[in-house]
Amino acid sequence: MPSGFGDEVDAIVRVSGLVQGYGRANVLAGVDLEIGPGVLGLLGPNGAGKTTLLRTLATTTPPRSGTVEICGTRVASERTARKARRGIGYLPQEFGYLPAFTVYDFVRYCSWLRGVPGRRAHEATVNAIAAVGLASRQKAKMKALSGGMLRRAGIASAIVGSPNLLLLDEPTVGLDPAQRLEFRGLLRSLENTAIVLSTHLVEDVAAICDNVIVMSEGRFLYYGPPRELAGIASADAPGDSPLEKGYMTVLTGNEVPA
Amino acid sequence: MRIFWTEVRRSPLRWLFPVLVCIDLAALFGRNTYWIGVWPQASAAAQIPSLFFGPALAASAAWAAGRAHRYSFAEQFRASALPSWRPEIALLACTLAYGMLAYGVGVAAAAVVSLPDAGPGFLWPGYVLLGMGNVVGCTAVGHAIGRWSRSAFMAPVCCGIGVFVLLGLFGQSLGLFVLSGHPQVEVVDSALATRLMLAVAITGLALLVPLAAAKGTKRWRSGIMPRLAAAGICVGLVVVTYEIALGASLQTERAAPAEPLCSGGTPRVCVWPEDRKYLPELEKMANRLASLPSDRFKVPATFMESGLGEDKYAGFQIIEGSMWSVSPNMASSVLQETVKPYCPAANQAAEDRQMRAIFELTTWLEAWANGAGQPASVGGGPPGVDLRQVGALIKQPEATQFQWAKQRIDQINGTPCA
Amino acid sequence: MGRPVHSGGRTVWRFLRAHHPYGTLIGIPAVAAADGVAGSWNLWMPSAYADGMTVVPFRHFIPIVLAAIVVGGLHSSMSEIQSTATSVLRRYEVGYLVCAATAAIVLLGVAEALATSAASALLVIRGFVVWIGLALLSGRLFGWLTNWLLPVLTVFPLVYYSLDDVGEVRWWNWTGQPSGDAASWLIAATSLAAGAAAFTLTPWRLPRMTAHFRPSQGVAPTGRPGVLRHRARRIGPRR
């Protein structure tokens, strides 16, 4: 079972036998996972189940079977899901926003949805906006922001209130290289937070992830540090970097290294 | 509260608000302003615009509530740590705030313009609350449907038209609104309470309606409390709807005051204290009737407004501030005192002549009391009476008119009884 | 390379599928049928008329829903992509409007004629023409999904001020005037013309048409313009 942390630290997320899907199809079939503080990357082709896993961890959809435990709370009902969400920050791949809201309004509103106490909400909102470099734009309307700024506002809405579990689905889409560097620095600065990062950009995985899971068709093909994934790349595997070659090796070989 | 003010500041309804205020004031002042200076009438008039707000606010609430789907925000709502009704309360409260504020502008305007002429007292809360109930209920209906429906288009259109049709079909029969507030009647507290409870029940349901889930995905099963609350609200909804449909009427007769407001002269005119602004004009009418030759006409000592006398249904009624509406009762009172008590005539021809004389004399007495013929805005009249002839007669010298009247009096008094 | 073969029917269906087909294909007949079934419902509403109440047949306002459905079909969730389309999309949009409006008129007219009379059918058709013009104008101003805004705003004056002090239908009240009333048809024609003009004024045409009403954009730059030299790199074998 993949564990994204050292043995001496308690897991923030424990998943056992998770089955999840849509309609008649099961996207995840029997996933076991433990996640602790640090950055865990999710790599995989489209339809691998990355977003489904993130949505299940965000407790937006109840699992079809299996158990999900977040911050010690076993998520089995609406009530326990809401309790767990107080420690979860989630940025969906296609996140929505209310166009008439300003950046401050939007992040503050999201902090309220997350249950951040009122007395801390203003400070948390300002800090989150500053952390993504939008302090000068906090009074701008969301509809006036560029794509990259919108994405940063979304990231701010996810990190506001210092969640214990941060789920980010393609967070760097639309960010320029400098902003991606800042984003990586932001993630490194979050201490004692379990971060699950679903991305197609192997450079982000190489730069900031402590461990990476390669998924395909709802199964975990690889788990381990990115450097080890780069190390198992075969010479003739396609790719422009060792990590890409390693990813393609695992994907085409369908092997989980011992 | 912070979130509520954020919603208010950023709501698209802030653009609709001036339109609602215009509609409110147009509905209030765009018709006969007889209600000015009469507290119950002003209250009833202030409540009327709520019927036009209702469809507009239902459509607006449906549009606002559908924003989660329209702006792809549903996923973030589903990941919320708050119970689903809390964000909905903020949004619904925002929509209601704009609706209530627009409604309040009309209520305030009605109060302000009535203050100089009206006597002691103020707006009657029953009518004002009735209008508020309509605003709340219609907004809640729109919110519920907008939240449940994934369509950003059909929900507002169907809500707006649907609420308009429901109010038009059932609004008056179910007592969801009143057209006037005569001082003789008042709102029944229990009937008002059931209507307000209907609005509250619909609001409760609107908050508990779950957000439409994406196809193929499961939703978390709600806890026992929300389900019990929803069930309780549904039962309550059925009960109050039944009570409204079959229960007590919204308005009931009001007990007469111990001392009605009366004029000082002879004959006296007594009105409900709320109708004090009409007293000077009514006194003039009574004085005009009193100026009739006393050897031919007998004028009652007192003219009383309906509901003040021993017989609650006797007495004149002031319909929409029209003094002409008062004159039939005054004229009939004078006629009853002047001629012999009515008896069926011995034959049909005599009966026809008697009735025609009664109608003509009554019509002339009405014109005499008003000092002019029947205005064009007042339609209809007694059968067989040429209103234009009476209108021309009233401009003739008094001697001519009295001679004409004497002929009718003699005809009535001379009719042989069966 | 030969010219591509277009399957006209499939293209039409693809266009419709991007523009709320089921709402339009089901909504128009359903509303027309509703006119036949429920059009005679009398709605009692307060009015400024001396009597205080006015009775409005539901059929007088059913065309608002039809107009909203027809014009709402112009909205598409692919509007960003469509904004880069060629004139073929415009032809399809115009064709859709004409066909959907014609279908609505025919179905509404038949339903009304069967339920009441031909004169009443003309009356509701006239109302539809007024409201579709307003819906197009509203859609252009506020977005196709909110095309119902201006039509709905007409409901208040049409109900509240429908009659004058002596109980006569006001001259501008097209829902209450007889089917042959010239002023009402003029209102219908004017509304339709305004709506058509609004539909024609795309985001490209409007600035061009209003250019000479706008002040000049500023002083032209002085000095030699910079020259960018770029030598393209040849890709592929030399001939």
PDB file of C-alpha atoms in Angstrom, chain B residues 168-310:
ATOM      1  CA  GLY B 168     -53.992  35.232 -11.012  1.00  0.00           C
ATOM      2  CA  LEU B 169     -55.972  32.025 -10.689  1.00  0.00           C
ATOM      3  CA  PHE B 170     -56.016  31.583  -6.939  1.00  0.00           C
ATOM      4  CA  GLY B 171     -54.723  34.763  -5.412  1.00  0.00           C
ATOM      5  CA  GLN B 172     -58.012  36.453  -4.740  1.00  0.00           C
ATOM      6  CA  SER B 173     -60.062  33.349  -3.949  1.00  0.00           C
ATOM      7  CA  LEU B 174     -57.462  32.174  -1.424  1.00  0.00           C
ATOM      8  CA  GLY B 175     -57.165  35.617   0.078  1.00  0.00           C
ATOM      9  CA  LEU B 176     -53.520  36.069  -0.809  1.00  0.00           C
ATOM     10  CA  PHE B 177     -54.180  39.717  -1.503  1.00  0.00           C
ATOM     11  CA  VAL B 178     -56.852  42.345  -0.952  1.00  0.00           C
ATOM     12  CA  LEU B 179     -57.872  45.198  -3.195  1.00  0.00           C
ATOM     13  CA  SER B 180     -59.005  47.601  -0.539  1.00  0.00           C
ATOM     14  CA  GLY B 181     -59.020  48.122   3.183  1.00  0.00           C
ATOM     15  CA  HIS B 182     -62.311  49.577   4.304  1.00  0.00           C
ATOM     16  CA  PRO B 183     -62.316  50.646   7.933  1.00  0.00           C
ATOM     17  CA  GLN B 184     -65.328  48.394   8.492  1.00  0.00           C
ATOM     18  CA  VAL B 185     -63.236  45.275   8.023  1.00  0.00           C
ATOM     19  CA  GLU B 186     -59.981  44.046   9.428  1.00  0.00           C
ATOM     20  CA  VAL B 187     -57.599  41.202   8.772  1.00  0.00           C
ATOM     21  CA  VAL B 188     -58.261  38.070  10.775  1.00  0.00           C
ATOM     22  CA  ASP B 189     -55.126  37.235  12.735  1.00  0.00           C
ATOM     23  CA  SER B 190     -55.450  33.490  12.341  1.00  0.00           C
ATOM     24  CA  ALA B 191     -56.026  33.768   8.591  1.00  0.00           C
ATOM     25  CA  LEU B 192     -52.994  36.021   8.255  1.00  0.00           C
ATOM     26  CA  ALA B 193     -50.927  33.622  10.337  1.00  0.00           C
ATOM     27  CA  THR B 194     -51.744  30.678   8.070  1.00  0.00           C
ATOM     28  CA  ARG B 195     -50.727  32.669   5.015  1.00  0.00           C
ATOM     29  CA  LEU B 196     -47.475  33.698   6.633  1.00  0.00           C
ATOM     30  CA  MET B 197     -46.856  30.111   7.689  1.00  0.00           C
ATOM     31  CA  LEU B 198     -47.334  29.073   4.078  1.00  0.00           C
ATOM     32  CA  ALA B 199     -44.584  31.476   3.061  1.00  0.00           C
ATOM     33  CA  VAL B 200     -42.321  30.249   5.862  1.00  0.00           C
ATOM     34  CA  ALA B 201     -42.949  26.600   4.940  1.00  0.00           C
ATOM     35  CA  ILE B 202     -42.076  27.220   1.305  1.00  0.00           C
ATOM     36  CA  THR B 203     -38.922  29.031   2.456  1.00  0.00           C
ATOM     37  CA  GLY B 204     -37.949  26.078   4.611  1.00  0.00           C
ATOM     38  CA  LEU B 205     -38.381  23.709   1.702  1.00  0.00           C
ATOM     39  CA  ALA B 206     -36.358  25.987  -0.554  1.00  0.00           C
ATOM     40  CA  LEU B 207     -33.432  25.809   1.871  1.00  0.00           C
ATOM     41  CA  LEU B 208     -33.583  22.038   2.154  1.00  0.00           C
ATOM     42  CA  VAL B 209     -33.865  21.236  -1.564  1.00  0.00           C
ATOM     43  CA  PRO B 210     -30.570  19.572  -2.458  1.00  0.00           C
ATOM     44  CA  LEU B 211     -28.399  20.879  -5.242  1.00  0.00           C
ATOM     45  CA  ALA B 212     -28.970  18.881  -8.429  1.00  0.00           C
ATOM     46  CA  ALA B 213     -26.247  16.252  -8.663  1.00  0.00           C
ATOM     47  CA  ALA B 214     -24.275  15.521 -11.798  1.00  0.00           C
ATOM     48  CA  LYS B 215     -25.601  12.581 -13.777  1.00  0.00           C
ATOM     49  CA  GLY B 216     -24.381   9.228 -12.589  1.00  0.00           C
ATOM     50  CA  THR B 217     -22.950  10.489  -9.299  1.00  0.00           C
ATOM     51  CA  LYS B 218     -24.209   9.687  -5.873  1.00  0.00           C
ATOM     52  CA  ARG B 219     -25.032  12.228  -3.215  1.00  0.00           C
ATOM     53  CA  TRP B 220     -24.360  11.856   0.453  1.00  0.00           C
ATOM     54  CA  ARG B 221     -27.456  10.639   2.222  1.00  0.00           C
ATOM     55  CA  SER B 222     -28.828  13.464   4.355  1.00  0.00           C
ATOM     56  CA  GLY B 223     -28.882  13.168   8.094  1.00  0.00           C
ATOM     57  CA  ILE B 224     -32.038  12.295   9.965  1.00  0.00           C
ATOM     58  CA  MET B 225     -32.712  15.870  11.069  1.00  0.00           C
ATOM     59  CA  PRO B 226     -32.930  17.448   7.612  1.00  0.00           C
ATOM     60  CA  ARG B 227     -35.167  14.635   6.434  1.00  0.00           C
ATOM     61  CA  LEU B 228     -37.436  14.999   9.445  1.00  0.00           C
ATOM     62  CA  ALA B 229     -37.498  18.742   8.928  1.00  0.00           C
ATOM     63  CA  ALA B 230     -38.408  18.329   5.253  1.00  0.00           C
ATOM     64  CA  ALA B 231     -41.144  15.841   6.118  1.00  0.00           C
ATOM     65  CA  GLY B 232     -42.494  18.118   8.804  1.00  0.00           C
ATOM     66  CA  ILE B 233     -42.506  21.071   6.454  1.00  0.00           C
ATOM     67  CA  CYS B 234     -44.351  19.092   3.782  1.00  0.00           C
ATOM     68  CA  VAL B 235     -47.015  18.081   6.278  1.00  0.00           C
ATOM     69  CA  GLY B 236     -47.273  21.653   7.484  1.00  0.00           C
ATOM     70  CA  LEU B 237     -47.568  22.843   3.912  1.00  0.00           C
ATOM     71  CA  VAL B 238     -50.513  20.554   3.274  1.00  0.00           C
ATOM     72  CA  VAL B 239     -52.209  21.627   6.494  1.00  0.00           C
ATOM     73  CA  VAL B 240     -51.856  25.369   5.921  1.00  0.00           C
ATOM     74  CA  THR B 241     -52.904  25.049   2.283  1.00  0.00           C
ATOM     75  CA  TYR B 242     -56.032  23.207   3.379  1.00  0.00           C
ATOM     76  CA  GLU B 243     -56.673  25.813   6.037  1.00  0.00           C
ATOM     77  CA  ILE B 244     -56.254  28.663   3.572  1.00  0.00           C
ATOM     78  CA  ALA B 245     -58.513  27.038   1.000  1.00  0.00           C
ATOM     79  CA  LEU B 246     -61.313  26.050   3.350  1.00  0.00           C
ATOM     80  CA  GLY B 247     -60.719  28.022   6.490  1.00  0.00           C
ATOM     81  CA  ALA B 248     -61.718  31.452   7.656  1.00  0.00           C
ATOM     82  CA  SER B 249     -61.875  34.355   5.253  1.00  0.00           C
ATOM     83  CA  LEU B 250     -58.994  36.796   5.377  1.00  0.00           C
ATOM     84  CA  GLN B 251     -61.099  39.794   6.388  1.00  0.00           C
ATOM     85  CA  THR B 252     -63.866  40.094   8.940  1.00  0.00           C
ATOM     86  CA  GLU B 253     -66.172  42.815  10.164  1.00  0.00           C
ATOM     87  CA  ARG B 254     -64.651  45.124  12.673  1.00  0.00           C
ATOM     88  CA  ALA B 255     -66.371  46.182  15.885  1.00  0.00           C
ATOM     89  CA  ALA B 256     -67.734  49.711  15.654  1.00  0.00           C
ATOM     90  CA  PRO B 257     -65.986  52.323  17.801  1.00  0.00           C
ATOM     91  CA  ALA B 258     -67.814  53.469  20.893  1.00  0.00           C
ATOM     92  CA  GLU B 259     -67.798  57.031  19.568  1.00  0.00           C
ATOM     93  CA  PRO B 260     -67.724  57.367  15.810  1.00  0.00           C
ATOM     94  CA  LEU B 261     -66.477  60.599  14.295  1.00  0.00           C
ATOM     95  CA  CYS B 262     -69.472  62.829  13.548  1.00  0.00           C
ATOM     96  CA  SER B 263     -69.982  66.283  12.107  1.00  0.00           C
ATOM     97  CA  GLY B 264     -71.504  69.001  14.228  1.00  0.00           C
ATOM     98  CA  GLY B 265     -74.306  70.209  12.008  1.00  0.00           C
ATOM     99  CA  THR B 266     -77.799  68.971  11.227  1.00  0.00           C
ATOM    100  CA  PRO B 267     -78.190  66.509   9.730  1.00  0.00           C
ATOM    101  CA  ARG B 268     -75.112  64.802  11.281  1.00  0.00           C
ATOM    102  CA  VAL B 269     -72.765  62.648   9.293  1.00  0.00           C
ATOM    103  CA  CYS B 270     -70.910  59.948  11.184  1.00  0.00           C
ATOM    104  CA  VAL B 271     -67.938  58.080   9.780  1.00  0.00           C
ATOM    105  CA  TRP B 272     -65.293  55.678  10.990  1.00  0.00           C
ATOM    106  CA  PRO B 273     -62.434  57.671  12.546  1.00  0.00           C
ATOM    107  CA  GLU B 274     -60.096  56.413   9.803  1.00  0.00           C
ATOM    108  CA  ASP B 275     -62.303  58.100   7.173  1.00  0.00           C
ATOM    109  CA  ARG B 276     -62.011  61.509   8.800  1.00  0.00           C
ATOM    110  CA  LYS B 277     -60.681  63.104   5.623  1.00  0.00           C
ATOM    111  CA  TYR B 278     -64.044  62.593   3.899  1.00  0.00           C
ATOM    112  CA  LEU B 279     -66.075  64.261   6.654  1.00  0.00           C
ATOM    113  CA  PRO B 280     -65.983  67.836   5.278  1.00  0.00           C
ATOM    114  CA  GLU B 281     -67.203  66.728   1.843  1.00  0.00           C
ATOM    115  CA  LEU B 282     -69.822  64.454   3.347  1.00  0.00           C
ATOM    116  CA  GLU B 283     -71.039  67.294   5.522  1.00  0.00           C
ATOM    117  CA  LYS B 284     -71.479  69.419   2.409  1.00  0.00           C
ATOM    118  CA  MET B 285     -73.511  66.675   0.788  1.00  0.00           C
ATOM    119  CA  ALA B 286     -75.709  66.379   3.876  1.00  0.00           C
ATOM    120  CA  ASN B 287     -76.171  70.148   3.958  1.00  0.00           C
ATOM    121  CA  ARG B 288     -77.176  70.155   0.302  1.00  0.00           C
ATOM    122  CA  LEU B 289     -79.817  67.540   1.082  1.00  0.00           C
ATOM    123  CA  ALA B 290     -80.912  69.533   4.107  1.00  0.00           C
ATOM    124  CA  SER B 291     -81.457  72.544   1.825  1.00  0.00           C
ATOM    125  CA  LEU B 292     -84.335  70.744   0.103  1.00  0.00           C
ATOM    126  CA  PRO B 293     -87.777  72.246   0.846  1.00  0.00           C
ATOM    127  CA  SER B 294     -88.813  70.894   4.212  1.00  0.00           C
ATOM    128  CA  ASP B 295     -92.468  70.858   3.264  1.00  0.00           C
ATOM    129  CA  ARG B 296     -91.819  68.237   0.644  1.00  0.00           C
ATOM    130  CA  PHE B 297     -88.667  66.422   1.741  1.00  0.00           C
ATOM    131  CA  LYS B 298     -87.759  64.882   5.067  1.00  0.00           C
ATOM    132  CA  VAL B 299     -84.061  64.429   5.680  1.00  0.00           C
ATOM    133  CA  PRO B 300     -82.851  61.927   8.331  1.00  0.00           C
ATOM    134  CA  ALA B 301     -81.177  63.393  11.402  1.00  0.00           C
ATOM    135  CA  THR B 302     -78.043  61.298  10.904  1.00  0.00           C
ATOM    136  CA  PHE B 303     -76.269  59.705   7.969  1.00  0.00           C
ATOM    137  CA  MET B 304     -74.039  56.885   9.156  1.00  0.00           C
ATOM    138  CA  GLU B 305     -71.266  55.042   7.399  1.00  0.00           C
ATOM    139  CA  SER B 306     -71.779  51.339   6.979  1.00  0.00           C
ATOM    140  CA  GLY B 307     -70.935  49.306  10.052  1.00  0.00           C
ATOM    141  CA  LEU B 308     -71.543  52.067  12.590  1.00  0.00           C
ATOM    142  CA  GLY B 309     -75.256  51.762  13.142  1.00  0.00           C
ATOM    143  CA  GLU B 310     -77.280  49.080  14.804  1.00  0.00           C
TER     144      GLU B 310
END
